[in-house]
Amino acid sequence: DAKTTQPTSMDCAEGRAANLPCNHSTISGNEYVYWYRQIHSQGPQYIIHGLKNNETNEMASLIITEDRKSSTLILPHATLRDTAVYYCIVRVGVYGGATNKLIFGTGTLLAVQP
Amino acid sequence: ETGVTQSPTHLIKTRGQQVTLRCSSQSGHNTVSWYQQALGQGPQFIFQYYREEENGRGNFPPRFSGLQFPNYSSELNVNALELDDSALYLCASSPRWADEQYFGPGTRLTVT
């Protein structure tokens, strides 16, 4: 699985958009980008994933660059409850046949400020 | 709330002892994965079970073992506990071919 690089921490004002970057320069053609977050003392929570097209759901948007070497997770209107560690994970999609394990790095601690 | 439950919530054991942690997967999920999360680190994959068979293993010694039952619930067993085994142990369930994994709240194990 490809390695990802994320900033250690970021701040965001409540109500503003939070843009969390992730570099994955060694990503392979069959690898997807997944985002999970972990609120303090809870298990990780799935947010969104994508292959090469931009994706949006009720929680967030995922923007993947055309060369797929980096991506940005966007929380459009951050709230205090979005304070968490955000993990960017790259791995083969489940239909690739591999065990759908997740390889977590240390993630980005997003602190939403009032 | 994901529907994945783990027990116990907290546990304190002594070095050299054995421990069993339990996980009930979300209804309809036939795949269970276990992760270890040390303080300040991201979760590390231990192993995964699918239909009662181990289906992939991370870089953990054989004293970490598991079981999955016909109802898809699972156990994680750790023998000969070491101080470094102190961590949050997370269980995640999913349908076999699903992209998302649903995590439980974890069991905090402290080894003294």
GROMACS .gro file of C-alpha atoms in nm:
model
  226
    1ASP     CA    1   0.000   0.000   0.000
    2ALA     CA    2   0.122   0.349  -0.085
    3LYS     CA    3   0.254   0.574   0.187
    4THR     CA    4   0.075   0.900   0.265
    5THR     CA    5   0.203   1.225   0.411
    6GLN     CA    6  -0.020   1.458   0.613
    7PRO     CA    7   0.046   1.766   0.826
    8THR     CA    8   0.062   1.686   1.195
    9SER     CA    9  -0.198   1.944   1.294
   10MET     CA   10  -0.423   2.218   1.159
   11ASP     CA   11  -0.659   2.477   1.301
   12CYS     CA   12  -0.988   2.592   1.154
   13ALA     CA   13  -1.244   2.849   1.267
   14GLU     CA   14  -1.592   2.721   1.340
   15GLY     CA   15  -1.823   2.771   1.040
   16ARG     CA   16  -1.539   2.795   0.792
   17ALA     CA   17  -1.428   2.527   0.547
   18ALA     CA   18  -1.156   2.292   0.666
   19ASN     CA   19  -0.919   2.178   0.391
   20LEU     CA   20  -0.703   1.881   0.488
   21PRO     CA   21  -0.423   1.790   0.245
   22CYS     CA   22  -0.268   1.451   0.181
   23ASN     CA   23   0.026   1.358  -0.039
   24HIS     CA   24   0.043   1.009  -0.192
   25SER     CA   25   0.300   1.046  -0.468
   26THR     CA   26   0.360   0.669  -0.505
   27ILE     CA   27  -0.007   0.576  -0.550
   28SER     CA   28  -0.074   0.299  -0.801
   29GLY     CA   29  -0.344   0.299  -1.066
   30ASN     CA   30  -0.564   0.053  -0.876
   31GLU     CA   31  -0.535   0.223  -0.537
   32TYR     CA   32  -0.811   0.430  -0.386
   33VAL     CA   33  -0.786   0.721  -0.144
   34TYR     CA   34  -0.984   0.674   0.178
   35TRP     CA   35  -1.044   0.917   0.462
   36TYR     CA   36  -1.133   0.820   0.815
   37ARG     CA   37  -1.145   1.031   1.129
   38GLN     CA   38  -1.111   0.949   1.496
   39ILE     CA   39  -1.271   1.164   1.758
   40HIS     CA   40  -1.100   1.141   2.095
   41SER     CA   41  -1.160   0.810   2.273
   42GLN     CA   42  -1.375   0.669   1.993
   43GLY     CA   43  -1.315   0.423   1.710
   44PRO     CA   44  -1.229   0.559   1.364
   45GLN     CA   45  -1.520   0.666   1.143
   46TYR     CA   46  -1.532   0.631   0.764
   47ILE     CA   47  -1.576   0.964   0.583
   48ILE     CA   48  -1.533   0.920   0.209
   49HIS     CA   49  -1.322   0.751  -0.058
   50GLY     CA   50  -1.242   0.795  -0.428
   51LEU     CA   51  -1.031   0.670  -0.716
   52LYS     CA   52  -0.976   0.966  -0.949
   53ASN     CA   53  -1.296   1.167  -0.969
   54ASN     CA   54  -1.397   1.419  -0.707
   55GLU     CA   55  -1.647   1.279  -0.461
   56THR     CA   56  -1.902   1.438  -0.229
   57ASN     CA   57  -2.128   1.299   0.040
   58GLU     CA   58  -2.319   1.438   0.334
   59MET     CA   59  -2.004   1.467   0.544
   60ALA     CA   60  -1.735   1.597   0.312
   61SER     CA   61  -1.589   1.643  -0.034
   62LEU     CA   62  -1.278   1.473  -0.168
   63ILE     CA   63  -1.072   1.646  -0.434
   64ILE     CA   64  -0.807   1.431  -0.606
   65THR     CA   65  -0.553   1.596  -0.836
   66GLU     CA   66  -0.539   1.488  -1.196
   67ASP     CA   67  -0.208   1.306  -1.148
   68ARG     CA   68  -0.355   1.145  -0.831
   69LYS     CA   69  -0.044   1.226  -0.630
   70SER     CA   70  -0.232   1.432  -0.376
   71SER     CA   71  -0.582   1.493  -0.247
   72THR     CA   72  -0.774   1.730  -0.021
   73LEU     CA   73  -1.056   1.649   0.216
   74ILE     CA   74  -1.296   1.940   0.255
   75LEU     CA   75  -1.535   1.984   0.546
   76PRO     CA   76  -1.751   2.268   0.412
   77HIS     CA   77  -1.871   2.417   0.742
   78ALA     CA   78  -1.658   2.289   1.028
   79THR     CA   79  -1.815   2.259   1.373
   80LEU     CA   80  -1.658   2.194   1.712
   81ARG     CA   81  -1.767   1.831   1.679
   82ASP     CA   82  -1.537   1.795   1.377
   83THR     CA   83  -1.232   1.825   1.604
   84ALA     CA   84  -1.058   1.490   1.548
   85VAL     CA   85  -0.759   1.314   1.396
   86TYR     CA   86  -0.811   1.271   1.022
   87TYR     CA   87  -0.642   0.981   0.847
   88CYS     CA   88  -0.571   0.963   0.475
   89ILE     CA   89  -0.526   0.600   0.362
   90VAL     CA   90  -0.436   0.462   0.021
   91ARG     CA   91  -0.506   0.102  -0.067
   92VAL     CA   92  -0.630  -0.131  -0.334
   93GLY     CA   93  -1.006  -0.135  -0.364
   94VAL     CA   94  -1.182  -0.437  -0.218
   95TYR     CA   95  -1.257  -0.579  -0.561
   96GLY     CA   96  -0.882  -0.605  -0.617
   97GLY     CA   97  -0.894  -0.919  -0.408
   98ALA     CA   98  -0.662  -0.801  -0.132
   99THR     CA   99  -0.753  -0.814   0.234
  100ASN     CA  100  -0.936  -0.489   0.298
  101LYS     CA  101  -0.707  -0.390   0.581
  102LEU     CA  102  -0.643  -0.025   0.656
  103ILE     CA  103  -0.288   0.104   0.701
  104PHE     CA  104  -0.312   0.413   0.922
  105GLY     CA  105  -0.041   0.675   0.956
  106THR     CA  106  -0.041   0.931   1.234
  107GLY     CA  107  -0.297   1.155   1.063
  108THR     CA  108  -0.376   1.525   1.101
  109LEU     CA  109  -0.518   1.661   1.424
  110LEU     CA  110  -0.781   1.916   1.319
  111ALA     CA  111  -0.872   2.158   1.595
  112VAL     CA  112  -1.186   2.358   1.522
  113GLN     CA  113  -1.178   2.683   1.717
  114PRO     CA  114  -1.490   2.871   1.836
  115GLU     CA  115  -2.307   0.449   1.688
  116THR     CA  116  -2.195   0.183   1.441
  117GLY     CA  117  -2.362  -0.125   1.591
  118VAL     CA  118  -2.021  -0.277   1.666
  119THR     CA  119  -1.976  -0.352   2.034
  120GLN     CA  120  -1.665  -0.452   2.227
  121SER     CA  121  -1.610  -0.587   2.575
  122PRO     CA  122  -1.474  -0.515   2.819
  123THR     CA  123  -1.429  -0.139   2.798
  124HIS     CA  124  -1.118  -0.136   3.013
  125LEU     CA  125  -0.890  -0.410   3.139
  126ILE     CA  126  -0.580  -0.423   3.356
  127LYS     CA  127  -0.354  -0.727   3.335
  128THR     CA  128  -0.012  -0.824   3.465
  129ARG     CA  129   0.285  -0.905   3.243
  130GLY     CA  130   0.285  -1.272   3.143
  131GLN     CA  131  -0.091  -1.316   3.177
  132GLN     CA  132  -0.334  -1.396   2.896
  133VAL     CA  133  -0.630  -1.184   2.785
  134THR     CA  134  -0.939  -1.233   2.568
  135LEU     CA  135  -1.118  -0.939   2.409
  136ARG     CA  136  -1.459  -0.970   2.244
  137CYS     CA  137  -1.633  -0.805   1.953
  138SER     CA  138  -1.986  -0.825   1.821
  139SER     CA  139  -2.008  -0.718   1.460
  140GLN     CA  140  -2.283  -0.515   1.303
  141SER     CA  141  -2.577  -0.720   1.181
  142GLY     CA  142  -2.509  -0.868   0.837
  143HIS     CA  143  -2.132  -0.808   0.847
  144ASN     CA  144  -1.930  -1.126   0.787
  145THR     CA  145  -1.580  -0.976   0.810
  146VAL     CA  146  -1.411  -0.865   1.129
  147SER     CA  147  -1.074  -0.692   1.159
  148TRP     CA  148  -0.871  -0.619   1.471
  149TYR     CA  149  -0.639  -0.324   1.520
  150GLN     CA  150  -0.400  -0.217   1.796
  151GLN     CA  151  -0.360   0.153   1.869
  152ALA     CA  152  -0.076   0.263   2.093
  153LEU     CA  153  -0.096   0.606   2.254
  154GLY     CA  154  -0.035   0.882   2.001
  155GLN     CA  155  -0.021   0.644   1.705
  156GLY     CA  156  -0.262   0.538   1.433
  157PRO     CA  157  -0.426   0.196   1.454
  158GLN     CA  158  -0.214  -0.097   1.338
  159PHE     CA  159  -0.376  -0.392   1.159
  160ILE     CA  160  -0.349  -0.720   1.353
  161PHE     CA  161  -0.559  -0.960   1.146
  162GLN     CA  162  -0.891  -1.011   0.973
  163TYR     CA  163  -1.145  -1.292   0.983
  164TYR     CA  164  -1.392  -1.382   0.712
  165ARG     CA  165  -1.638  -1.667   0.758
  166GLU     CA  166  -1.442  -1.803   1.055
  167GLU     CA  167  -1.110  -1.815   0.867
  168GLU     CA  168  -0.812  -1.581   0.910
  169ASN     CA  169  -0.796  -1.368   0.596
  170GLY     CA  170  -0.481  -1.162   0.631
  171ARG     CA  171  -0.246  -1.077   0.913
  172GLY     CA  172  -0.029  -0.782   1.002
  173ASN     CA  173   0.316  -0.783   1.160
  174PHE     CA  174   0.217  -0.928   1.496
  175PRO     CA  175   0.367  -1.235   1.669
  176PRO     CA  176   0.178  -1.565   1.699
  177ARG     CA  177   0.086  -1.493   2.061
  178PHE     CA  178  -0.182  -1.271   1.907
  179SER     CA  179  -0.455  -1.505   1.789
  180GLY     CA  180  -0.820  -1.482   1.708
  181LEU     CA  181  -1.144  -1.658   1.645
  182GLN     CA  182  -1.460  -1.583   1.456
  183PHE     CA  183  -1.784  -1.759   1.542
  184PRO     CA  184  -2.075  -1.864   1.318
  185ASN     CA  185  -2.266  -1.552   1.420
  186TYR     CA  186  -1.962  -1.349   1.299
  187SER     CA  187  -1.868  -1.225   1.645
  188SER     CA  188  -1.499  -1.247   1.719
  189GLU     CA  189  -1.237  -1.279   1.991
  190LEU     CA  190  -0.882  -1.153   2.012
  191ASN     CA  191  -0.652  -1.352   2.240
  192VAL     CA  192  -0.312  -1.233   2.353
  193ASN     CA  193  -0.082  -1.471   2.542
  194ALA     CA  194   0.223  -1.389   2.753
  195LEU     CA  195   0.134  -1.021   2.782
  196GLU     CA  196   0.414  -0.767   2.757
  197LEU     CA  197   0.419  -0.407   2.875
  198ASP     CA  198   0.417  -0.290   2.511
  199ASP     CA  199   0.082  -0.462   2.458
  200SER     CA  200  -0.078  -0.177   2.650
  201ALA     CA  201  -0.300  -0.010   2.391
  202LEU     CA  202  -0.651   0.050   2.264
  203TYR     CA  203  -0.774  -0.257   2.076
  204LEU     CA  204  -1.024  -0.182   1.804
  205CYS     CA  205  -1.257  -0.415   1.622
  206ALA     CA  206  -1.408  -0.327   1.284
  207SER     CA  207  -1.674  -0.511   1.089
  208SER     CA  208  -1.789  -0.493   0.730
  209PRO     CA  209  -1.953  -0.696   0.458
  210ARG     CA  210  -1.681  -0.887   0.268
  211TRP     CA  211  -1.667  -0.661  -0.034
  212ALA     CA  212  -1.751  -0.331   0.129
  213ASP     CA  213  -1.531  -0.025   0.109
  214GLU     CA  214  -1.622   0.101   0.456
  215GLN     CA  215  -1.526  -0.054   0.786
  216TYR     CA  216  -1.731   0.015   1.096
  217PHE     CA  217  -1.534   0.043   1.416
  218GLY     CA  218  -1.635  -0.032   1.771
  219PRO     CA  219  -1.537   0.194   2.064
  220GLY     CA  220  -1.240  -0.023   2.156
  221THR     CA  221  -1.104  -0.197   2.464
  222ARG     CA  222  -0.834  -0.017   2.661
  223LEU     CA  223  -0.580  -0.275   2.783
  224THR     CA  224  -0.322  -0.179   3.041
  225VAL     CA  225  -0.040  -0.424   3.119
  226THR     CA  226   0.150  -0.363   3.442
   0.00000   0.00000   0.00000
